Amino acid sequence: MSSNGSKTECAVSRMKPVPVATILLSSLLTLSLWGCGGIPRKYVNMAEPGLTLTAIDSDPDRYRGRVTILGGTIVEEEEREDQLFIRLTNRPLDQDYRPHRPIDLQGPEGGHYWVVVKGKIPRGYHNWARVTVVARVTGLRRHGQEPVFALLYVRGWGMNPAHDMAWEETIDANYLPSVPSSVGREYDPSR
């Protein structure tokens, strides 16, 4: 009874219990969507699984045109003509495509590589402590030593989360940009 003496009806809606399987399925779906660490699925699908810097470095011509996902830290940059070359120290990726420091810095995956981008990437890339790159193997070597990749997508993590950001190439991902002769030999389709 209410304070004025009348009966108060309480409307109780009947809620059906949510099956545990539905909750688990929803959780797994959510985790799988987050599982790529922010890398768009189209790039994960484009990349050749298991393609490592060591394999590419041993025979870049064999892997020319293939797409790979690598981790790294930026150590050097150079602007040439209308292209930006960024040199990275390779870092192994975890299952979420986040780069981490390797146990052995002198190990087989402890080398360096270059990515080349035509155009502009976010100004804040200088603040990235580590990056995940999706890139196409060019078959070229910078200064005759380190492999060069055409950048398709990059995800950067800063020391401060405010510096975290991503960039992707806006031209056709099947386009292989020309690389200035200062890099080494030009792309030769007959090779």
XYZ file of N, CA and C in Angstrom:
573
model
N 0.829 -1.179 0.000
C 0.000 0.000 0.000
C 0.871 1.238 0.000
N 0.343 2.252 -0.683
C 1.067 3.513 -0.708
C 0.689 4.318 0.517
N 1.342 5.448 0.685
C 1.084 6.272 1.868
C -0.336 6.823 1.893
N -1.009 6.894 0.737
C -2.373 7.409 0.730
C -3.402 6.295 0.847
N -2.960 5.057 1.103
C -3.877 3.967 1.343
C -4.277 3.182 0.126
N -3.904 3.582 -1.085
C -4.265 2.815 -2.273
C -3.195 1.781 -2.571
N -3.609 0.769 -3.284
C -2.664 -0.280 -3.662
C -1.823 0.202 -4.843
N -0.568 -0.077 -4.766
C 0.338 0.285 -5.851
C 0.675 -0.973 -6.623
N 0.473 -0.884 -7.919
C 0.826 -2.030 -8.746
C 2.250 -1.863 -9.237
N 2.949 -2.909 -9.194
C 4.339 -2.898 -9.646
C 4.400 -3.683 -10.948
N 4.783 -3.001 -12.010
C 4.890 -3.673 -13.307
C 6.248 -4.343 -13.396
N 6.219 -5.624 -13.455
C 7.459 -6.392 -13.565
C 7.506 -6.987 -14.960
N 8.522 -6.617 -15.679
C 8.655 -7.212 -17.010
C 9.445 -8.496 -16.870
N 9.033 -9.427 -17.635
C 9.723 -10.710 -17.590
C 10.888 -10.672 -18.566
N 12.059 -10.893 -18.032
C 13.253 -10.915 -18.864
C 13.684 -12.357 -19.045
N 13.950 -12.681 -20.284
C 14.432 -14.029 -20.555
C 15.919 -14.075 -20.240
N 16.366 -15.140 -19.633
C 17.800 -15.240 -19.361
C 18.580 -15.382 -20.675
N 19.730 -14.734 -20.721
C 20.585 -14.801 -21.905
C 21.445 -16.054 -21.782
N 21.394 -16.910 -22.795
C 22.191 -18.138 -22.729
C 23.690 -17.823 -22.661
N 24.406 -18.630 -21.920
C 25.849 -18.454 -21.760
C 26.546 -18.515 -23.115
N 26.071 -19.361 -24.005
C 26.686 -19.489 -25.334
C 26.615 -18.171 -26.100
N 25.530 -17.444 -25.951
C 25.385 -16.153 -26.630
C 26.396 -15.147 -26.089
N 26.576 -15.143 -24.795
C 27.546 -14.232 -24.182
C 28.959 -14.579 -24.641
N 29.287 -15.866 -24.638
C 30.617 -16.290 -25.074
C 30.860 -15.953 -26.538
N 29.872 -16.199 -27.381
C 30.016 -15.907 -28.807
C 30.211 -14.410 -29.034
N 29.446 -13.599 -28.327
C 29.591 -12.144 -28.448
C 30.975 -11.696 -28.001
N 31.454 -12.268 -26.914
C 32.787 -11.914 -26.411
C 33.875 -12.306 -27.395
N 33.777 -13.506 -27.949
C 34.778 -13.960 -28.918
C 34.770 -13.104 -30.173
N 33.593 -12.730 -30.633
C 33.495 -11.881 -31.818
C 34.135 -10.521 -31.553
N 33.865 -9.959 -30.395
C 34.457 -8.674 -30.028
C 35.971 -8.780 -29.958
N 36.477 -9.823 -29.322
C 37.924 -10.003 -29.217
C 38.561 -10.224 -30.578
N 37.887 -10.955 -31.453
C 38.469 -11.195 -32.778
C 38.531 -9.911 -33.597
N 37.584 -9.011 -33.396
C 37.625 -7.732 -34.100
C 38.752 -6.851 -33.576
N 39.070 -6.976 -32.294
C 40.170 -6.215 -31.716
C 41.496 -6.903 -31.959
N 41.471 -8.153 -32.344
C 42.671 -8.970 -32.453
C 43.709 -8.475 -33.426
N 43.367 -7.641 -34.362
C 44.337 -7.182 -35.348
C 45.045 -5.921 -34.900
N 44.862 -5.507 -33.662
C 45.578 -4.362 -33.136
C 45.336 -3.092 -33.921
N 44.192 -2.980 -34.545
C 43.892 -1.779 -35.298
C 44.286 -1.838 -36.758
N 44.849 -2.934 -37.218
C 45.195 -3.061 -38.634
C 43.937 -3.473 -39.389
N 43.569 -2.719 -40.411
C 42.380 -3.095 -41.179
C 42.496 -4.512 -41.750
N 41.419 -5.220 -41.680
C 41.383 -6.614 -42.117
C 41.845 -6.771 -43.562
N 41.572 -5.783 -44.429
C 41.974 -5.918 -45.833
C 43.485 -6.069 -45.956
N 44.247 -5.427 -45.077
C 45.705 -5.564 -45.125
C 46.162 -6.900 -44.551
N 45.506 -7.350 -43.502
C 45.834 -8.664 -42.948
C 45.588 -9.731 -44.013
N 44.491 -9.593 -44.765
C 44.178 -10.561 -45.823
C 45.142 -10.468 -47.001
N 45.665 -9.273 -47.288
C 46.610 -9.083 -48.390
C 47.982 -9.675 -48.082
N 48.363 -9.636 -46.813
C 49.718 -10.022 -46.414
C 49.927 -11.527 -46.510
N 51.142 -11.877 -46.876
C 51.509 -13.290 -46.938
C 51.868 -13.749 -45.528
N 51.157 -14.740 -44.999
C 51.422 -15.197 -43.629
C 52.848 -15.739 -43.485
N 53.483 -15.380 -42.391
C 54.797 -15.923 -42.067
C 55.967 -15.356 -42.850
N 55.740 -14.362 -43.682
C 56.827 -13.774 -44.467
C 57.636 -12.849 -43.559
N 58.891 -13.211 -43.312
C 59.729 -12.482 -42.362
C 60.774 -11.630 -43.064
N 61.344 -10.706 -42.313
C 62.417 -9.875 -42.846
C 63.612 -10.738 -43.243
N 63.923 -11.757 -42.467
C 65.046 -12.638 -42.784
C 64.858 -13.287 -44.144
N 63.666 -13.797 -44.417
C 63.396 -14.440 -45.714
C 63.509 -13.428 -46.846
N 62.936 -12.264 -46.663
C 62.965 -11.235 -47.707
C 64.393 -10.755 -47.932
N 65.132 -10.550 -46.850
C 66.507 -10.067 -46.946
C 67.403 -11.066 -47.682
N 67.122 -12.343 -47.531
C 67.955 -13.356 -48.190
C 67.722 -13.409 -49.697
N 66.533 -13.031 -50.168
C 66.239 -13.083 -51.607
C 65.086 -12.136 -51.947
N 65.345 -10.822 -51.955
C 64.258 -9.857 -52.179
C 63.575 -10.002 -53.536
N 64.315 -10.413 -54.567
C 63.695 -10.581 -55.888
C 62.619 -11.660 -55.870
N 62.845 -12.688 -55.097
C 61.883 -13.801 -55.010
C 60.536 -13.333 -54.458
N 60.581 -12.353 -53.564
C 59.359 -11.900 -52.897
C 58.821 -10.585 -53.455
N 59.405 -10.098 -54.527
C 58.978 -8.822 -55.115
C 57.466 -8.826 -55.361
N 56.817 -7.750 -54.947
C 55.382 -7.596 -55.160
C 54.516 -8.174 -54.058
N 55.079 -8.982 -53.198
C 54.291 -9.570 -52.108
C 54.155 -8.574 -50.961
N 53.095 -8.753 -50.201
C 52.804 -7.854 -49.079
C 53.141 -8.566 -47.779
N 53.747 -7.827 -46.863
C 54.100 -8.378 -45.560
C 53.737 -7.389 -44.459
N 53.681 -7.891 -43.243
C 53.447 -7.056 -42.062
C 54.680 -7.191 -41.180
N 55.311 -6.060 -40.880
C 56.519 -6.042 -40.060
C 56.361 -5.033 -38.930
N 57.107 -5.247 -37.869
C 57.152 -4.294 -36.776
C 58.477 -3.566 -36.789
N 58.552 -2.464 -36.075
C 59.821 -1.765 -36.032
C 59.808 -0.519 -35.182
N 61.000 0.067 -35.094
C 61.185 1.369 -34.473
C 61.934 2.242 -35.474
N 61.515 3.479 -35.590
C 62.112 4.402 -36.557
C 63.481 4.852 -36.046
N 64.507 4.714 -36.919
C 65.850 5.126 -36.523
C 66.440 6.200 -37.434
N 65.868 6.374 -38.619
C 66.424 7.344 -39.559
C 65.367 7.683 -40.601
N 65.510 8.843 -41.197
C 64.611 9.226 -42.287
C 65.367 10.089 -43.276
N 64.903 10.069 -44.506
C 65.548 10.853 -45.550
C 64.521 11.190 -46.615
N 64.475 12.464 -46.996
C 63.575 12.881 -48.075
C 64.366 12.946 -49.364
N 63.819 12.338 -50.412
C 64.413 12.358 -51.743
C 63.313 12.657 -52.732
N 63.545 13.685 -53.532
C 62.554 14.087 -54.523
C 61.210 14.233 -53.822
N 60.197 13.493 -54.230
C 58.885 13.616 -53.582
C 58.574 12.399 -52.714
N 59.612 11.718 -52.249
C 59.416 10.516 -51.448
C 60.142 10.628 -50.110
N 59.567 9.975 -49.106
C 60.163 9.922 -47.784
C 60.623 8.492 -47.537
N 61.892 8.332 -47.192
C 62.449 7.030 -46.842
C 62.592 6.982 -45.332
N 62.066 5.934 -44.724
C 62.156 5.765 -43.276
C 62.864 4.441 -43.008
N 63.941 4.509 -42.230
C 64.690 3.299 -41.864
C 64.197 2.833 -40.504
N 63.954 1.534 -40.412
C 63.435 0.963 -39.176
C 64.307 -0.191 -38.703
N 64.398 -0.332 -37.389
C 64.978 -1.523 -36.789
C 63.836 -2.512 -36.664
N 64.019 -3.708 -37.169
C 62.958 -4.710 -37.145
C 62.621 -5.116 -35.714
N 61.345 -5.293 -35.448
C 60.855 -5.772 -34.160
C 59.811 -6.851 -34.419
N 59.909 -7.979 -33.711
C 58.914 -9.038 -33.901
C 57.528 -8.586 -33.460
N 56.518 -9.131 -34.119
C 55.130 -8.795 -33.809
C 54.507 -9.881 -32.947
N 53.610 -9.478 -32.060
C 52.848 -10.465 -31.303
C 51.593 -10.833 -32.089
N 50.722 -11.626 -31.503
C 49.521 -12.096 -32.198
C 48.558 -10.963 -32.529
N 48.730 -9.816 -31.890
C 47.883 -8.655 -32.164
C 48.565 -7.657 -33.095
N 49.662 -8.067 -33.710
C 50.442 -7.237 -34.634
C 51.045 -6.017 -33.952
N 51.408 -6.159 -32.698
C 52.104 -5.089 -31.979
C 53.582 -5.472 -31.887
N 54.468 -4.540 -32.232
C 55.900 -4.856 -32.184
C 56.450 -4.848 -30.759
N 57.428 -5.728 -30.533
C 58.086 -5.827 -29.234
C 59.583 -6.004 -29.435
N 60.340 -5.643 -28.446
C 61.788 -5.806 -28.490
C 62.115 -7.299 -28.479
N 62.991 -7.743 -29.395
C 63.331 -9.170 -29.420
C 64.237 -9.544 -28.246
N 64.248 -10.811 -27.913
C 65.107 -11.297 -26.836
C 66.570 -11.078 -27.211
N 66.910 -11.378 -28.466
C 68.281 -11.244 -28.956
C 68.322 -10.180 -30.047
N 68.899 -9.015 -29.735
C 68.956 -7.924 -30.710
C 69.842 -8.260 -31.907
N 70.751 -9.194 -31.748
C 71.638 -9.598 -32.840
C 71.112 -10.835 -33.563
N 69.923 -11.300 -33.191
C 69.336 -12.498 -33.788
C 68.951 -12.287 -35.239
N 68.412 -13.323 -35.863
C 68.094 -13.266 -37.291
C 67.064 -12.205 -37.664
N 66.191 -11.849 -36.750
C 65.182 -10.832 -37.057
C 65.557 -9.468 -36.490
N 66.827 -9.269 -36.163
C 67.266 -8.017 -35.561
C 67.800 -7.002 -36.556
N 67.527 -7.174 -37.838
C 68.080 -6.288 -38.858
C 67.313 -4.992 -39.042
N 67.617 -4.337 -40.153
C 66.986 -3.064 -40.509
C 66.351 -3.172 -41.889
N 65.404 -2.285 -42.131
C 64.773 -2.188 -43.448
C 64.296 -0.762 -43.652
N 63.963 -0.441 -44.887
C 63.476 0.888 -45.260
C 62.064 0.772 -45.808
N 61.247 1.765 -45.509
C 59.954 1.901 -46.180
C 59.984 3.229 -46.914
N 59.390 3.243 -48.086
C 59.324 4.464 -48.873
C 57.857 4.816 -49.059
N 57.568 6.098 -48.885
C 56.197 6.567 -49.050
C 56.231 7.812 -49.916
N 55.339 7.829 -50.871
C 55.205 8.994 -51.732
C 54.048 9.803 -51.165
N 54.328 11.003 -50.765
C 53.285 11.813 -50.152
C 53.579 12.042 -48.688
N 52.565 12.390 -47.976
C 52.726 12.788 -46.578
C 52.123 11.756 -45.643
N 52.832 11.503 -44.557
C 52.279 10.709 -43.472
C 52.055 11.673 -42.313
N 51.332 11.275 -41.270
C 51.021 12.218 -40.190
C 52.275 12.873 -39.604
N 52.175 14.160 -39.323
C 53.305 14.888 -38.744
C 53.795 14.251 -37.450
N 52.899 13.677 -36.704
C 53.245 13.102 -35.407
C 54.041 11.817 -35.465
N 54.407 11.364 -36.656
C 55.125 10.085 -36.727
C 56.462 10.148 -35.992
N 57.015 11.324 -35.792
C 58.263 11.455 -35.033
C 58.077 11.020 -33.574
N 56.845 11.026 -33.102
C 56.555 10.652 -31.718
C 56.266 9.164 -31.544
N 56.317 8.410 -32.621
C 56.014 6.980 -32.520
C 57.204 6.227 -31.942
N 56.969 5.510 -30.867
C 58.012 4.694 -30.250
C 58.160 3.367 -30.988
N 57.084 2.897 -31.578
C 57.108 1.634 -32.339
C 56.004 1.678 -33.378
N 56.194 0.908 -34.441
C 55.226 0.914 -35.537
C 54.991 -0.495 -36.055
N 53.835 -0.661 -36.641
C 53.527 -1.850 -37.425
C 53.302 -1.355 -38.839
N 54.025 -1.937 -39.793
C 53.889 -1.518 -41.182
C 53.349 -2.659 -42.027
N 52.509 -2.296 -42.960
C 52.072 -3.216 -44.008
C 52.691 -2.648 -45.267
N 53.499 -3.456 -45.944
C 54.258 -2.929 -47.067
C 54.453 -3.988 -48.141
N 54.687 -3.487 -49.347
C 54.932 -4.354 -50.497
C 56.441 -4.439 -50.730
N 56.927 -5.654 -50.944
C 58.347 -5.881 -51.216
C 58.668 -5.305 -52.594
N 59.682 -4.428 -52.659
C 60.063 -3.827 -53.944
C 61.136 -4.638 -54.660
N 61.874 -5.455 -53.925
C 62.992 -6.188 -54.513
C 64.262 -5.360 -54.555
N 64.192 -4.116 -54.094
C 65.342 -3.212 -54.099
C 66.027 -3.214 -52.742
N 67.265 -2.715 -52.744
C 68.019 -2.562 -51.501
C 68.510 -1.123 -51.403
N 68.457 -0.583 -50.237
C 68.943 0.784 -49.999
C 70.431 0.695 -49.689
N 71.221 1.495 -50.377
C 72.678 1.498 -50.217
C 73.258 0.098 -50.432
N 72.563 -0.701 -51.237
C 73.031 -2.044 -51.557
C 72.932 -3.052 -50.437
N 72.293 -2.690 -49.322
C 72.290 -3.586 -48.170
C 70.903 -3.960 -47.663
N 70.110 -2.968 -47.284
C 68.865 -3.245 -46.575
C 67.668 -3.191 -47.515
N 66.727 -4.129 -47.357
C 65.568 -4.171 -48.257
C 64.689 -2.930 -48.137
N 64.055 -2.596 -49.260
C 63.161 -1.439 -49.341
C 61.748 -1.941 -49.605
N 60.783 -1.379 -48.885
C 59.380 -1.742 -49.015
C 58.569 -0.505 -49.373
N 57.523 -0.675 -50.166
C 56.582 0.407 -50.478
C 55.491 0.381 -49.409
N 55.392 1.445 -48.656
C 54.465 1.511 -47.528
C 53.018 1.592 -48.003
N 52.183 0.709 -47.465
C 50.746 0.713 -47.755
C 49.951 1.226 -46.555
N 50.405 0.838 -45.352
C 49.686 1.181 -44.123
C 50.697 1.189 -42.979
N 50.543 2.113 -42.065
C 51.380 2.133 -40.865
C 50.517 2.485 -39.663
N 50.764 1.802 -38.576
C 50.099 2.061 -37.288
C 51.200 2.385 -36.301
N 51.169 3.582 -35.723
C 52.207 3.999 -34.792
C 51.698 4.111 -33.375
N 52.555 3.704 -32.440
C 52.258 3.834 -31.022
C 53.288 4.770 -30.416
N 52.819 5.812 -29.745
C 53.717 6.761 -29.097
C 53.941 6.403 -27.642
N 54.842 7.135 -27.012
C 55.058 6.957 -25.575
C 53.819 7.430 -24.816
N 53.092 8.349 -25.424
C 51.859 8.883 -24.878
C 50.732 8.435 -25.818
N 49.645 7.868 -25.298
C 48.556 7.414 -26.172
C 48.010 8.494 -27.105
N 48.203 9.761 -26.765
C 47.741 10.842 -27.641
C 48.496 10.840 -28.970
N 49.652 10.198 -29.014
C 50.458 10.143 -30.234
C 50.149 8.924 -31.099
N 49.298 8.032 -30.627
C 48.934 6.846 -31.406
C 48.106 7.263 -32.613
N 48.463 6.758 -33.782
C 47.682 7.057 -34.981
C 48.034 6.077 -36.086
N 47.272 6.152 -37.162
C 47.490 5.270 -38.307
C 47.431 6.090 -39.589
N 48.023 5.534 -40.637
C 48.033 6.168 -41.952
C 47.944 5.053 -42.982
N 47.247 5.327 -44.073
C 47.233 4.352 -45.158
C 47.366 5.044 -46.499
N 48.001 4.345 -47.424
C 48.206 4.851 -48.777
C 46.847 4.991 -49.441
N 46.651 6.077 -50.148
C 45.346 6.304 -50.765
C 45.316 5.938 -52.237
N 46.460 5.523 -52.789
C 46.457 5.075 -54.180
C 46.187 3.584 -54.220
N 46.024 3.053 -55.393
C 45.772 1.631 -55.578
C 46.882 0.818 -54.919
N 46.515 -0.099 -54.043
C 47.491 -0.910 -53.321
C 48.296 -1.815 -54.248
N 47.862 -2.004 -55.476
C 48.610 -2.834 -56.421
C 49.667 -2.043 -57.178
N 49.698 -0.740 -56.963
C 50.669 0.117 -57.631
C 52.014 -0.002 -56.927
N 53.067 -0.212 -57.688
C 54.410 -0.268 -57.136
C 55.114 1.020 -57.529
N 55.327 1.938 -56.585
C 55.902 3.230 -56.954
C 57.327 3.083 -57.466
N 57.706 4.005 -58.337
C 59.089 4.006 -58.796
C 59.960 4.498 -57.652
N 61.174 4.026 -57.633
C 62.102 4.396 -56.584
C 63.275 5.096 -57.242
N 63.704 6.254 -56.727
C 64.800 6.981 -57.352
C 66.057 6.124 -57.483
N 66.865 6.424 -58.498
C 68.068 5.639 -58.746
C 69.048 5.713 -57.590
N 68.908 6.707 -56.724
C 69.801 6.816 -55.573
C 69.637 5.654 -54.599
N 68.530 4.916 -54.717
C 68.284 3.780 -53.846
C 69.131 2.595 -54.268
N 69.366 2.449 -55.505
C 70.068 1.278 -56.029
C 69.581 1.068 -57.434
N 69.465 -0.150 -57.830
C 69.013 -0.421 -59.190
C 67.524 -0.137 -59.319
N 67.121 0.268 -60.489
C 65.713 0.533 -60.766
C 64.967 -0.785 -60.919
N 63.693 -0.720 -60.762
C 62.850 -1.890 -60.964
C 62.962 -2.330 -62.411
N 63.262 -3.585 -62.612
C 63.416 -4.150 -63.946
C 62.430 -5.298 -64.083
N 61.341 -5.145 -64.858
C 60.326 -6.187 -64.944
C 60.846 -7.487 -65.544
N 61.987 -7.460 -66.226
C 62.511 -8.691 -66.821
C 63.226 -9.561 -65.801
N 63.449 -9.053 -64.601
C 64.167 -9.829 -63.579
C 63.230 -10.615 -62.739
